[in-house]
Amino acid sequence: MADLRTRYLGLELHSPLVASSSPLTGSLDGLRRLEAAGVGAVVLPSLFEEELAAEAPRPGAGHGDQAGYGAGPAAYLALVEQATQTLSIPVIASLNGSSRGGWVRHAARLEEAGADALELNIYYVSSRPGLSGGEVEGHYLDVVREVRRAIGIPLAVKLSPYFSSLANLAGQLVEAGANGLVLFNRFYQPDIDIEALQVLAALELSSSAELRLPLRWIAILHRRWGISLAASTGVHTATDVVKVLLAGADVAMMTSALLHNGPDHLRPVEMGLRDWMDRHRYETIDQLRGQLSQRSVPDPAAFERANYIKTLASRTAPRR
Ligand SMILES: Cc1cc2nc3c(=O)[nH]c(=O)nc-3n(C[C@H](O)[C@H](O)[C@H](O)COP(=O)(O)O)c2cc1C
């Protein structure tokens, strides 16, 4: 039987299937269900910079059985404590913010509460024409350095794909103290209702078609700087998991698939992964990880732009 063990952020995971940050991981009940279905690790929902700036505990906060969005820091810390005591899999806490500030000291509290690692989800939509990309990246790096100084546990940075030079930023994040990268977060773009003439906050789940973006960047960044890589966005099936592992990911993260199908969806995905490994005679994840990364394939340009024209040309116009 295939051995699914993997290492992520220096932690030993019994499976590369990880539940990424979402409402599913925001309650002890949800976490237990994920563990029972075979998940290798869990990332809790993000504790937002805005919640920490307010800091005033809300009535009823602090019981820890539901640290959903906006429940505040006390409820969040209680969930971290309970989750790490109850579960036998690694529990990764998540902080969301973009500026330097007092909120960063909460990283140390998450470590004290028992978090095995911290994921920093830095997200900032810069709509100021005067602010350059370099300055935005500079803020990100400052936050990572500050958090790194505050904690001893492993630190992952979850990025959006919208940077001009992602490989350069990735290298700088590693220098600033990141032990791993989560590629990528997926943001909800507002929509417009043309009848009500209103802007809508539309939340749509992903599909496997969105896997291509993390797949490319995992393949490009595999084995640079010796950091961990997590694939996020578009992982729904065993096929998707195999693809990101072949590209070089250490773990495959899932949210949409688990929200849509429930935690038990992990079971057929794990079975499919085992089945594929058996058919292709892989005994361990280590053997297959990165087999199709940019460094491993005969045509590295496949992951860049060079074959763009060929790919477009292969798409012929429909015959009438
Ligand atoms: C309802 C919902 C809530 C989410 N909350 C968070 C969050 O608090 N922090 C975070 O870093 N990502 C959050 N995410 C993003 C997911 O962790 C994940 O990166 C994204 O959905 C892409 O993966 P998927 O294609 O498997 O859904 C959320 C996603 C959804 C759908």
XYZ file of N, CA and C and ligand atoms in Angstrom, residues 20-23 45-46 48 69 94 119 121 158 184-186 188 203 205-206 232-235 253-256 259, ligand 1:
115
model
N -7.507 23.723 3.612
C -7.084 25.125 3.727
C -8.115 25.917 4.523
N -7.703 27.142 4.802
C -8.459 28.061 5.650
C -9.876 28.291 5.116
N -10.898 27.995 5.915
C -12.283 28.228 5.483
C -13.201 28.052 6.687
N -14.499 28.326 6.543
C -15.403 28.125 7.680
C -15.398 26.678 8.194
N -9.319 29.197 9.915
C -9.674 30.439 9.213
C -8.757 31.564 9.684
N -8.631 32.603 8.883
C -7.716 33.686 9.271
C -8.291 34.528 10.394
N -8.262 38.168 11.418
C -8.021 39.359 10.605
C -7.442 40.525 11.402
N -15.442 33.854 11.343
C -14.963 35.173 10.969
C -15.564 36.230 11.884
N -3.824 30.937 11.126
C -3.678 31.847 9.986
C -3.956 33.283 10.410
N 0.317 30.459 9.151
C 0.194 30.871 7.751
C -0.164 32.345 7.749
N -1.529 35.296 5.667
C -2.298 35.506 4.451
C -2.304 37.005 4.204
N 0.943 32.945 2.384
C -0.044 32.640 1.338
C -0.191 33.870 0.455
N -2.200 29.397 -4.567
C -2.393 30.790 -4.248
C -3.667 30.955 -3.443
N -3.843 32.135 -2.863
C -5.165 32.469 -2.352
C -6.052 32.828 -3.547
N -7.327 32.827 -3.324
C -8.263 33.085 -4.417
C -9.259 34.105 -3.900
N -12.406 36.918 -3.967
C -13.763 37.028 -4.491
C -13.936 38.392 -5.113
N -19.741 35.085 -4.008
C -18.773 34.077 -3.587
C -19.024 32.803 -4.384
N -17.434 29.119 -5.694
C -16.378 28.147 -5.399
C -15.552 27.905 -6.664
N -14.354 27.369 -6.479
C -13.464 27.149 -7.621
C -13.853 25.877 -8.379
N -2.785 25.649 -3.658
C -4.157 26.020 -3.283
C -4.809 26.722 -4.461
N -6.040 26.405 -4.710
C -6.938 26.872 -5.788
C -7.069 25.809 -6.869
N -8.259 25.228 -6.900
C -8.601 24.304 -7.970
C -8.301 22.841 -7.691
N -7.887 22.497 -6.471
C -7.661 21.080 -6.157
C -9.006 20.468 -5.738
N -3.826 21.568 -1.034
C -4.838 22.130 -0.134
C -6.202 22.196 -0.818
N -7.226 21.968 -0.025
C -8.584 22.004 -0.577
C -9.513 22.822 0.299
N -10.317 23.662 -0.336
C -11.415 24.338 0.364
C -12.718 24.140 -0.399
N -12.784 24.637 -1.636
C -14.055 24.574 -2.381
C -14.605 23.151 -2.442
N -16.038 22.273 0.895
C -17.271 23.011 1.212
C -18.429 22.461 0.383
C -15.824 30.668 2.313
C -14.335 30.778 2.206
C -13.614 31.342 3.270
C -12.223 31.468 3.170
N -11.515 32.022 4.206
C -10.159 32.151 4.129
C -9.413 32.712 5.202
O -9.949 33.094 6.240
N -8.068 32.809 5.051
C -7.418 32.396 3.925
O -6.193 32.499 3.863
N -8.107 31.848 2.896
C -9.454 31.728 2.974
N -10.148 31.167 1.932
C -9.412 30.741 0.731
C -9.173 29.233 0.762
O -8.374 28.858 1.858
C -8.483 28.772 -0.538
O -7.180 29.314 -0.622
C -9.258 29.192 -1.805
O -10.635 28.923 -1.647
C -8.744 28.453 -3.039
O -8.775 27.054 -2.865
P -9.963 26.107 -3.443
O -9.931 26.195 -4.899
O -9.634 24.745 -2.896
O -11.240 26.645 -2.880
C -11.545 31.027 2.011
C -12.288 30.436 0.966
C -13.654 30.313 1.054
C -14.418 29.693 -0.093
